Short mmCIF file of C-alpha atoms and ligand atoms in Angstrom, two decimals:
data_model
loop_
_atom_site.label_atom_id
_atom_site.label_comp_id
_atom_site.label_asym_id
_atom_site.label_seq_id
_atom_site.Cartn_x
_atom_site.Cartn_y
_atom_site.Cartn_z
CA UNK A 2 0.00 0.00 0.00
CA UNK A 3 2.70 2.49 1.01
CA UNK A 4 4.85 1.87 -2.04
CA UNK A 5 2.21 1.50 -4.75
CA UNK A 6 -0.59 3.77 -3.58
CA UNK A 7 1.30 6.49 -1.69
CA UNK A 8 5.01 6.86 -2.55
CA UNK A 9 4.34 6.22 -6.25
CA UNK A 10 1.89 9.14 -6.21
CA UNK A 11 2.74 12.40 -4.43
CA UNK A 12 3.12 11.35 -0.80
CA UNK A 13 6.75 12.25 -0.09
CA UNK A 14 6.71 13.16 3.63
CA UNK A 15 8.64 10.35 5.32
CA UNK A 16 6.77 10.77 8.62
CA UNK A 17 3.47 10.26 6.78
CA UNK A 18 4.77 7.18 4.94
CA UNK A 19 6.10 5.74 8.23
CA UNK A 20 2.78 6.38 10.00
CA UNK A 21 0.82 4.75 7.17
CA UNK A 22 3.16 1.73 7.31
CA UNK A 23 2.78 1.26 11.05
CA UNK A 24 -0.97 1.58 11.74
CA UNK A 25 -2.79 -1.75 11.12
CA UNK A 26 -5.66 -0.66 8.85
CA UNK A 27 -7.33 -4.09 9.11
CA UNK A 28 -8.19 -3.25 12.73
CA UNK A 29 -10.36 -0.34 11.51
CA UNK A 30 -12.50 -2.09 8.87
CA UNK A 31 -15.48 -4.39 9.52
CA UNK A 32 -14.48 -8.08 9.88
CA UNK A 33 -16.13 -9.16 6.60
CA UNK A 34 -14.07 -6.59 4.63
CA UNK A 35 -10.71 -7.33 6.24
CA UNK A 36 -9.28 -8.90 3.06
CA UNK A 37 -9.86 -5.52 1.36
CA UNK A 38 -8.35 -3.41 4.16
CA UNK A 39 -5.37 -2.33 2.02
CA UNK A 40 -7.34 -1.80 -1.22
CA UNK A 41 -6.93 1.52 -3.06
CA UNK A 42 -10.48 2.65 -2.18
CA UNK A 43 -12.76 3.78 0.65
CA UNK A 44 -14.79 1.05 2.42
CA UNK A 45 -18.23 1.10 4.08
CA UNK A 46 -18.16 0.94 7.88
CA UNK A 47 -21.88 1.09 8.74
CA UNK A 48 -24.16 4.02 9.67
CA UNK A 49 -23.88 5.09 5.98
CA UNK A 50 -20.28 6.14 6.64
CA UNK A 51 -16.94 5.12 5.13
CA UNK A 52 -13.28 4.79 6.05
CA UNK A 53 -11.39 7.00 3.59
CA UNK A 54 -9.13 5.61 0.86
CA UNK A 55 -5.54 5.22 2.19
CA UNK A 56 -4.19 7.78 -0.33
CA UNK A 57 -6.68 10.44 0.84
CA UNK A 58 -5.78 9.85 4.52
CA UNK A 59 -2.09 10.21 3.64
CA UNK A 60 -2.67 13.31 1.48
CA UNK A 61 -4.70 15.04 4.20
CA UNK A 62 -2.03 14.20 6.78
CA UNK A 63 0.75 15.48 4.51
CA UNK A 64 -1.18 18.70 3.78
CA UNK A 65 -1.69 19.23 7.54
CA UNK A 66 2.09 19.86 7.79
CA UNK A 67 2.53 18.31 11.25
CA UNK A 68 5.54 18.03 13.50
CA UNK A 69 5.87 16.18 16.82
CA UNK A 70 4.74 19.24 18.80
CA UNK A 71 1.50 19.65 16.83
CA UNK A 72 -1.92 19.86 18.48
CA UNK A 73 -4.49 18.56 16.03
CA UNK A 74 -8.28 18.54 15.76
CA UNK A 75 -9.71 15.64 13.68
CA UNK A 76 -13.35 16.22 12.66
CA UNK A 77 -15.37 13.10 11.75
CA UNK A 78 -13.71 10.31 13.76
CA UNK A 79 -15.51 7.50 11.90
CA UNK A 80 -13.40 4.43 12.61
CA UNK A 81 -10.55 6.41 14.20
CA UNK A 82 -8.08 5.47 11.44
CA UNK A 83 -7.22 9.05 10.45
CA UNK A 84 -6.86 9.95 14.14
CA UNK A 85 -4.44 7.03 14.64
CA UNK A 86 -2.30 8.19 11.69
CA UNK A 87 -2.26 11.81 12.92
CA UNK A 88 -1.39 10.61 16.44
CA UNK A 89 1.75 8.81 15.15
CA UNK A 90 3.20 12.16 14.08
CA UNK A 91 1.62 14.82 16.29
CA UNK A 92 1.79 15.54 20.01
CA UNK A 93 -1.95 15.23 20.68
CA UNK A 94 -5.13 14.69 18.65
CA UNK A 95 -8.67 15.67 19.66
CA UNK A 96 -11.16 13.79 17.50
CA UNK A 97 -14.90 14.58 17.26
CA UNK A 98 -17.69 12.39 15.88
CA UNK A 99 -21.43 13.18 15.82
CA UNK A 100 -22.58 9.52 15.91
CA UNK A 101 -21.95 8.37 19.50
CA UNK A 102 -21.82 4.68 18.60
CA UNK A 103 -19.02 5.25 16.07
CA UNK A 104 -17.15 7.50 18.51
CA UNK A 105 -17.25 4.91 21.28
CA UNK A 106 -16.18 2.07 18.97
CA UNK A 107 -13.27 4.20 17.70
CA UNK A 108 -12.22 5.11 21.23
CA UNK A 109 -12.16 1.43 22.25
CA UNK A 110 -10.22 0.47 19.09
CA UNK A 111 -7.57 3.16 19.71
CA UNK A 112 -7.23 2.11 23.36
CA UNK A 113 -6.76 -1.55 22.28
CA UNK A 114 -3.99 -0.50 19.92
CA UNK A 115 -2.26 1.36 22.76
CA UNK A 116 -2.78 4.83 21.24
CA UNK A 117 -2.59 7.21 24.22
CA UNK A 118 -2.43 10.68 22.68
CA UNK A 119 -5.96 10.85 21.25
CA UNK A 120 -8.95 12.37 23.07
CA UNK A 121 -12.31 11.15 21.70
CA UNK A 122 -15.31 13.48 21.78
CA UNK A 123 -18.95 13.22 20.69
CA UNK A 124 -20.50 16.34 19.18
CA UNK A 125 -20.75 18.65 16.19
CA UNK A 126 -17.22 18.98 14.89
CA UNK A 127 -18.17 21.98 12.74
CA UNK A 128 -18.19 23.89 16.02
CA UNK A 129 -14.67 22.64 16.77
CA UNK A 130 -13.55 22.08 20.35
CA UNK A 131 -12.71 25.54 21.74
CA UNK A 132 -11.50 24.10 25.08
CA UNK A 133 -8.26 22.85 23.50
CA UNK A 134 -7.82 25.53 20.79
CA UNK A 135 -5.79 26.86 19.07
CA UNK A 136 -4.81 23.93 16.85
CA UNK A 137 -1.77 23.66 14.59
CA UNK A 138 -3.91 21.63 12.20
CA UNK A 139 -7.59 20.80 11.77
CA UNK A 140 -8.41 17.87 9.48
CA UNK A 141 -12.05 17.44 8.40
CA UNK A 142 -13.13 14.12 6.85
CA UNK A 143 -16.57 15.34 5.73
CA UNK A 144 -17.57 17.84 3.05
CA UNK A 145 -18.76 21.40 3.68
CA UNK A 146 -19.95 24.18 1.34
CA UNK A 147 -17.42 26.55 2.94
CA UNK A 148 -14.99 26.50 5.87
CA UNK A 149 -16.97 26.61 9.17
CA UNK A 150 -16.22 29.88 10.99
CA UNK A 151 -15.54 28.16 14.33
CA UNK A 152 -12.79 26.05 12.74
CA UNK A 153 -11.09 29.12 11.23
CA UNK A 154 -11.25 30.83 14.63
CA UNK A 155 -9.67 27.83 16.39
CA UNK A 156 -6.70 27.65 14.02
CA UNK A 157 -3.31 28.84 15.34
CA UNK A 158 -1.34 31.38 13.29
CA UNK A 159 0.55 29.28 10.74
CA UNK A 160 -1.99 26.53 11.38
CA UNK A 161 -3.67 24.64 8.54
CA UNK A 162 -7.26 23.57 8.01
CA UNK A 163 -7.59 20.65 5.57
CA UNK A 164 -11.21 20.28 4.40
CA UNK A 165 -13.16 19.06 1.35
CA UNK A 166 -15.19 22.03 0.05
CA UNK A 167 -17.95 21.81 -2.52
CA UNK A 168 -21.43 20.35 -2.88
CA UNK A 169 -22.72 16.98 -1.70
CA UNK A 170 -21.54 15.17 -4.83
CA UNK A 171 -18.03 16.49 -5.49
CA UNK A 172 -15.50 18.54 -3.63
CA UNK A 173 -12.05 20.02 -3.85
CA UNK A 174 -9.66 19.14 -1.02
CA UNK A 175 -8.81 22.61 0.27
CA UNK A 176 -5.99 23.74 2.53
CA UNK A 177 -6.58 27.01 4.39
CA UNK A 178 -3.47 28.39 6.07
CA UNK A 179 -3.78 31.08 8.72
CA UNK A 180 -1.10 33.78 8.58
CA UNK A 181 -0.59 36.80 10.84
CA UNK A 182 -2.67 38.86 8.41
CA UNK A 183 -5.38 36.51 7.16
CA UNK A 184 -6.14 33.19 5.46
CA UNK A 185 -4.61 31.72 2.31
CA UNK A 186 -6.20 28.86 0.35
CA UNK A 187 -4.75 26.26 -1.96
CA UNK A 188 -6.38 23.27 -3.64
CA UNK A 189 -5.01 19.74 -3.32
CA UNK A 190 -7.24 17.82 -5.75
CA UNK A 191 -10.79 16.64 -6.36
CA UNK A 192 -12.34 14.33 -3.80
CA UNK A 193 -15.61 12.86 -2.61
CA UNK A 194 -16.59 12.77 1.06
CA UNK A 195 -19.80 12.23 3.01
CA UNK A 196 -21.43 15.53 4.07
CA UNK A 197 -20.49 17.37 7.27
CA UNK A 198 -23.88 17.29 8.99
CA UNK A 199 -24.32 20.55 10.87
CA UNK A 200 -26.26 23.79 10.96
CA UNK A 201 -22.86 25.21 9.88
CA UNK A 202 -22.55 22.93 6.81
CA UNK A 203 -25.15 20.52 5.29
CA UNK A 204 -28.25 20.19 7.48
N1 LIG B 319 -11.83 9.87 9.44
C1 LIG B 319 -12.67 8.68 9.35
C2 LIG B 319 -13.59 8.70 8.15
C3 LIG B 319 -14.71 9.58 8.42
S1 LIG B 319 -16.13 9.52 7.41
C4 LIG B 319 -11.85 7.44 9.39
O1 LIG B 319 -10.62 7.52 9.35
O2 LIG B 319 -12.45 6.36 9.50
C5 LIG B 319 -16.84 11.02 8.03
C6 LIG B 319 -17.33 10.98 9.45
O3 LIG B 319 -17.76 12.30 9.77
C7 LIG B 319 -18.55 10.09 9.68
O4 LIG B 319 -18.29 9.17 10.71
C8 LIG B 319 -19.66 11.06 10.07
O5 LIG B 319 -20.57 10.54 11.02
C9 LIG B 319 -18.86 12.21 10.65
N2 LIG B 319 -19.53 13.51 10.69
C10 LIG B 319 -20.36 14.08 9.78
N3 LIG B 319 -20.74 15.30 10.19
C11 LIG B 319 -20.13 15.53 11.39
C12 LIG B 319 -20.12 16.62 12.32
N4 LIG B 319 -20.81 17.74 12.10
N5 LIG B 319 -19.38 16.49 13.43
C13 LIG B 319 -18.67 15.37 13.69
N6 LIG B 319 -18.64 14.30 12.84
C14 LIG B 319 -19.36 14.38 11.71
#
């Protein structure tokens, strides 16, 4: 997976490649799909949700520009896979999921794998988690029409928000970097995510 799907494309950050090599993805997919855990595609995980394609997880992590001191907010915990990858590189990850059942399953899975630097939360991630802000990176695994204001506010200066922006069908992976004077955007490719369900995004 790392060689063919990531390094052969544009994932060059060695910390990202190492994290993707060390987290056992099969622990995050439903038992009947385990033989497809390393396939080059997203997989269904129940509740109409998916675990993202490995390449997209790696790309979002690379675009987040993390170092080992980074404080990260992960919106849309799902299975907890993205949180586990972020936690390999960053200092601490706060992860928020709106479906309590998914959040609790992810929390148990991360604990079983011995991941200690992730805090699991249930709630509307479009509102962020102001208690632990500001964040050096905010990674959103669900699509929004525009960047939620709360997430921009909770970004540190020089912090990066990585979020799919567009309509329900198709989005552009967007990186918003906060500078001392404002926000700069760049695009990192077309993508397709489930909607961010919130009064601040898709209701
Ligand atoms: N990062 C996940 C994949 C997430 S799929 C993984 O690695 O497995 C997107 C997730 O976002 C879904 O679980 C969905 O329930 C959640 N979600 C959607 N809207 C949300 C919101 N407003 N706040 C928190 N989570 C949300």
